[in-house]
């Protein structure tokens, strides 16, 4: 069966510090991968999605970036965090050539102070 | 007009009640419809997935899609305190590469 991991689970970082969140998927090959941010009262915001290694599409301009160095690894980064980057970050995967249902990881709660 | 509208609640019901959760949408290209359940401080969990008008049942859960009215519903029968969570609807269009459009979620509380 497929599983998705995210780490760290929680993170408290000062403004201006760098960020690296990691997501890995097990039990599937060539998945679509997604990064979302969920802020209170604002729903799920798609940040990036990837259909393959090195292929990243950005949905929202911001100071975040994403990379996919391996088929089942997806990384979210920032060089300098802003207060507005606080939120709950979720990674998800879907079958590349299948239906559109997505499966979410446990999330990382980021607080920028 | 937002693409997907979902009443945020909160919705509070007694244990055993039938719960109805709803979303409306404006994009007639949407063909795939999902319901997710999200417990506090956890990732969303896929509950139901459907791509056709009509009803789909899974245990105590029934998903209903009315494409002509651009309206989807999730019914929960015999609700339990463990059903207390936020429920998110999501939908996508054919060929969208899995780019889902989510509702903002309805927070449900089932009281014992």
Tab-separated table of C-alpha atoms in Angstrom:
chain	number	residue	atom	x	y	z
A	1	UNK	CA	0.000	0.000	0.000
A	2	UNK	CA	1.006	3.599	-0.516
A	3	UNK	CA	2.139	5.855	2.296
A	4	UNK	CA	3.201	9.473	2.378
A	5	UNK	CA	5.530	10.990	4.918
A	6	UNK	CA	6.239	14.584	5.851
A	7	UNK	CA	8.762	16.045	8.213
A	8	UNK	CA	9.168	17.781	10.430
A	9	UNK	CA	5.703	17.631	12.010
A	10	UNK	CA	6.054	21.049	13.629
A	11	UNK	CA	8.522	23.859	13.141
A	12	UNK	CA	9.044	27.262	14.730
A	13	UNK	CA	11.334	29.542	12.763
A	14	UNK	CA	12.286	33.234	13.047
A	15	UNK	CA	11.548	35.703	10.272
A	16	UNK	CA	14.316	35.728	7.682
A	17	UNK	CA	15.492	32.186	8.345
A	18	UNK	CA	15.565	29.485	5.638
A	19	UNK	CA	13.080	26.641	5.328
A	20	UNK	CA	13.175	23.097	4.052
A	21	UNK	CA	10.197	20.752	4.301
A	22	UNK	CA	10.398	17.248	2.922
A	23	UNK	CA	7.798	14.871	1.590
A	24	UNK	CA	8.310	11.283	0.441
A	25	UNK	CA	5.892	8.757	-1.008
A	26	UNK	CA	6.232	4.990	-0.782
A	27	UNK	CA	4.510	2.217	-2.681
A	28	UNK	CA	3.905	3.975	-5.992
A	29	UNK	CA	5.894	5.151	-9.008
A	30	UNK	CA	5.682	8.323	-11.084
A	31	UNK	CA	3.143	10.064	-8.871
A	32	UNK	CA	1.945	13.612	-9.298
A	33	UNK	CA	3.079	15.511	-6.226
A	34	UNK	CA	1.573	18.641	-4.664
A	35	UNK	CA	2.342	21.205	-1.977
A	36	UNK	CA	-0.557	23.011	-0.312
A	37	UNK	CA	-0.777	25.583	2.427
A	38	UNK	CA	-3.772	25.684	4.719
A	39	UNK	CA	-4.314	28.859	6.720
A	40	UNK	CA	-7.139	29.306	9.210
A	41	UNK	CA	-10.356	30.312	7.468
A	42	UNK	CA	-8.757	30.340	4.039
A	43	UNK	CA	-8.983	26.768	2.869
A	44	UNK	CA	-6.367	24.826	0.941
A	45	UNK	CA	-4.116	26.840	-1.343
A	46	UNK	CA	-2.167	24.946	-4.003
A	47	UNK	CA	1.439	26.165	-4.036
A	48	UNK	CA	3.271	23.795	-6.399
A	49	UNK	CA	2.687	20.623	-8.312
A	50	UNK	CA	5.021	18.267	-10.133
A	51	UNK	CA	4.374	15.624	-12.778
A	52	UNK	CA	7.951	14.297	-12.802
A	53	UNK	CA	11.536	14.717	-11.638
A	54	UNK	CA	12.667	18.300	-12.080
A	55	UNK	CA	9.231	19.397	-13.379
A	56	UNK	CA	7.677	21.997	-11.102
A	57	UNK	CA	4.694	24.240	-11.717
A	58	UNK	CA	4.041	27.175	-9.440
A	59	UNK	CA	0.500	28.269	-8.761
A	60	UNK	CA	1.102	31.264	-6.532
A	61	UNK	CA	3.977	33.783	-6.720
A	62	UNK	CA	5.729	33.964	-3.359
A	63	UNK	CA	9.073	33.551	-1.673
A	64	UNK	CA	8.739	29.750	-1.635
A	65	UNK	CA	10.205	27.273	-4.093
A	66	UNK	CA	9.869	23.542	-4.669
A	67	UNK	CA	12.122	20.840	-6.028
A	68	UNK	CA	11.730	17.204	-6.956
A	69	UNK	CA	15.185	15.606	-6.909
A	70	UNK	CA	13.839	12.034	-6.987
A	71	UNK	CA	10.673	10.406	-8.291
A	72	UNK	CA	9.053	10.114	-4.862
A	73	UNK	CA	10.614	13.060	-3.063
A	74	UNK	CA	9.238	16.598	-3.004
A	75	UNK	CA	10.869	19.475	-1.138
A	76	UNK	CA	9.494	22.884	-0.234
A	77	UNK	CA	12.037	25.609	0.476
A	78	UNK	CA	12.470	29.242	1.266
A	79	UNK	CA	15.595	31.369	1.556
A	80	UNK	CA	13.988	33.890	3.904
A	81	UNK	CA	10.750	33.258	5.762
A	82	UNK	CA	8.085	35.903	6.214
A	83	UNK	CA	5.488	36.083	8.983
A	84	UNK	CA	2.834	35.396	6.351
A	85	UNK	CA	4.441	32.013	5.614
A	86	UNK	CA	3.003	30.599	8.831
A	87	UNK	CA	0.480	27.855	8.241
A	88	UNK	CA	-0.147	24.162	7.866
A	89	UNK	CA	1.767	22.718	4.904
A	90	UNK	CA	0.432	19.619	3.267
A	91	UNK	CA	1.983	17.357	0.682
A	92	UNK	CA	-0.242	15.180	-1.494
A	93	UNK	CA	0.141	12.666	-4.307
A	94	UNK	CA	-2.067	11.323	-7.050
A	95	UNK	CA	-1.721	8.619	-9.688
A	96	UNK	CA	-0.173	10.202	-12.766
A	97	UNK	CA	-2.445	8.587	-15.305
A	98	UNK	CA	-5.401	7.842	-13.093
A	99	UNK	CA	-8.272	9.741	-11.578
A	100	UNK	CA	-7.853	13.060	-9.874
A	101	UNK	CA	-8.200	11.948	-6.276
A	102	UNK	CA	-5.298	13.065	-4.113
A	103	UNK	CA	-3.917	11.530	-0.947
A	104	UNK	CA	-2.508	13.780	1.722
A	105	UNK	CA	0.338	13.469	4.156
A	106	UNK	CA	0.121	14.306	7.866
A	107	UNK	CA	1.273	17.906	7.361
A	108	UNK	CA	3.840	20.272	8.863
A	109	UNK	CA	2.706	23.080	11.110
A	110	UNK	CA	5.007	26.061	10.576
A	111	UNK	CA	5.043	29.078	12.862
A	112	UNK	CA	7.182	32.024	11.825
A	113	UNK	CA	7.980	34.316	14.756
B	1	UNK	CA	-18.404	34.252	-7.773
B	2	UNK	CA	-16.093	31.704	-6.216
B	3	UNK	CA	-15.642	28.446	-8.090
B	4	UNK	CA	-16.659	26.344	-5.113
B	5	UNK	CA	-18.865	27.475	-2.235
B	6	UNK	CA	-19.189	25.554	0.988
B	7	UNK	CA	-20.981	26.631	4.158
B	8	UNK	CA	-18.274	26.822	6.851
B	9	UNK	CA	-20.635	25.997	9.717
B	10	UNK	CA	-19.985	25.154	12.441
B	11	UNK	CA	-22.632	22.469	12.369
B	12	UNK	CA	-23.565	20.786	15.642
B	13	UNK	CA	-25.802	17.715	15.746
B	14	UNK	CA	-26.717	15.054	18.332
B	15	UNK	CA	-25.329	11.561	18.021
B	16	UNK	CA	-27.406	9.417	15.658
B	17	UNK	CA	-28.590	12.335	13.521
B	18	UNK	CA	-28.411	12.402	9.741
B	19	UNK	CA	-25.964	15.033	8.577
B	20	UNK	CA	-26.123	16.798	5.230
B	21	UNK	CA	-23.077	18.676	3.946
B	22	UNK	CA	-23.232	20.609	0.706
B	23	UNK	CA	-21.173	22.403	-1.914
B	24	UNK	CA	-22.143	24.392	-4.961
B	25	UNK	CA	-19.907	25.143	-7.909
B	26	UNK	CA	-19.944	27.370	-10.941
B	27	UNK	CA	-17.629	25.639	-13.435
B	28	UNK	CA	-19.592	23.255	-15.642
B	29	UNK	CA	-16.298	21.602	-16.687
B	30	UNK	CA	-15.928	19.950	-13.280
B	31	UNK	CA	-16.369	16.218	-13.681
B	32	UNK	CA	-14.638	14.650	-10.680
B	33	UNK	CA	-15.944	15.173	-7.164
B	34	UNK	CA	-14.436	14.247	-3.834
B	35	UNK	CA	-15.142	14.569	-0.138
B	36	UNK	CA	-12.362	14.707	2.411
B	37	UNK	CA	-12.505	14.474	6.181
B	38	UNK	CA	-9.929	16.391	8.200
B	39	UNK	CA	-9.453	15.938	11.914
B	40	UNK	CA	-7.885	18.779	13.850
B	41	UNK	CA	-4.172	19.189	13.120
B	42	UNK	CA	-4.166	16.244	10.673
B	43	UNK	CA	-4.015	15.930	6.898
B	44	UNK	CA	-7.265	15.506	4.905
B	45	UNK	CA	-8.397	11.925	4.362
B	46	UNK	CA	-10.239	10.950	1.181
B	47	UNK	CA	-13.751	9.723	2.028
B	48	UNK	CA	-15.615	9.530	-1.250
B	49	UNK	CA	-14.816	9.937	-4.931
B	50	UNK	CA	-17.300	10.062	-7.782
B	51	UNK	CA	-17.416	11.274	-11.358
B	52	UNK	CA	-21.034	10.828	-12.310
B	53	UNK	CA	-24.369	12.308	-11.331
B	54	UNK	CA	-26.351	10.288	-8.836
B	55	UNK	CA	-25.600	8.639	-5.522
B	56	UNK	CA	-22.636	6.625	-4.303
B	57	UNK	CA	-22.838	4.851	-0.989
B	58	UNK	CA	-20.080	3.614	1.312
B	59	UNK	CA	-21.224	2.421	4.701
B	60	UNK	CA	-22.809	5.320	6.572
B	61	UNK	CA	-21.694	7.813	3.912
B	62	UNK	CA	-23.543	8.726	0.723
B	63	UNK	CA	-22.188	11.146	-1.867
B	64	UNK	CA	-24.681	12.773	-4.184
B	65	UNK	CA	-23.892	14.744	-7.341
B	66	UNK	CA	-26.335	16.838	-9.342
B	67	UNK	CA	-24.431	18.224	-12.317
B	68	UNK	CA	-27.467	19.998	-13.738
B	69	UNK	CA	-27.752	22.067	-10.567
B	70	UNK	CA	-23.983	22.170	-9.924
B	71	UNK	CA	-24.558	20.860	-6.432
B	72	UNK	CA	-22.945	18.064	-4.453
B	73	UNK	CA	-23.803	16.634	-1.057
B	74	UNK	CA	-22.408	14.260	1.515
B	75	UNK	CA	-24.853	12.508	3.835
B	76	UNK	CA	-23.759	10.845	7.043
B	77	UNK	CA	-26.243	8.434	8.612
B	78	UNK	CA	-26.234	7.503	12.288
B	79	UNK	CA	-23.596	10.144	13.020
B	80	UNK	CA	-21.050	9.369	15.712
B	81	UNK	CA	-18.842	11.605	17.888
B	82	UNK	CA	-15.902	10.228	15.898
B	83	UNK	CA	-17.371	11.930	12.809
B	84	UNK	CA	-16.581	15.306	14.396
B	85	UNK	CA	-14.178	16.887	11.924
B	86	UNK	CA	-13.996	19.397	9.096
B	87	UNK	CA	-15.367	18.108	5.788
B	88	UNK	CA	-13.926	19.460	2.548
B	89	UNK	CA	-15.429	19.084	-0.876
B	90	UNK	CA	-13.102	19.088	-3.875
B	91	UNK	CA	-13.561	18.887	-7.610
B	92	UNK	CA	-11.629	19.011	-10.852
B	93	UNK	CA	-12.094	19.185	-14.583
B	94	UNK	CA	-10.997	16.559	-17.104
B	95	UNK	CA	-7.393	17.057	-18.119
B	96	UNK	CA	-6.574	19.329	-15.201
B	97	UNK	CA	-3.647	17.114	-14.128
B	98	UNK	CA	-5.216	16.604	-10.768
B	99	UNK	CA	-5.515	20.267	-9.891
B	100	UNK	CA	-8.311	20.133	-7.378
B	101	UNK	CA	-10.457	23.067	-6.369
B	102	UNK	CA	-11.410	22.817	-2.709
B	103	UNK	CA	-14.233	24.263	-0.693
B	104	UNK	CA	-13.220	25.942	2.539
B	105	UNK	CA	-14.678	23.131	4.625
B	106	UNK	CA	-17.586	22.640	7.013
B	107	UNK	CA	-16.777	22.003	10.651
B	108	UNK	CA	-19.021	19.301	12.102
B	109	UNK	CA	-19.478	18.486	15.772
B	110	UNK	CA	-21.469	15.409	16.809
B	111	UNK	CA	-22.503	15.595	20.450
B	112	UNK	CA	-22.876	12.369	22.498
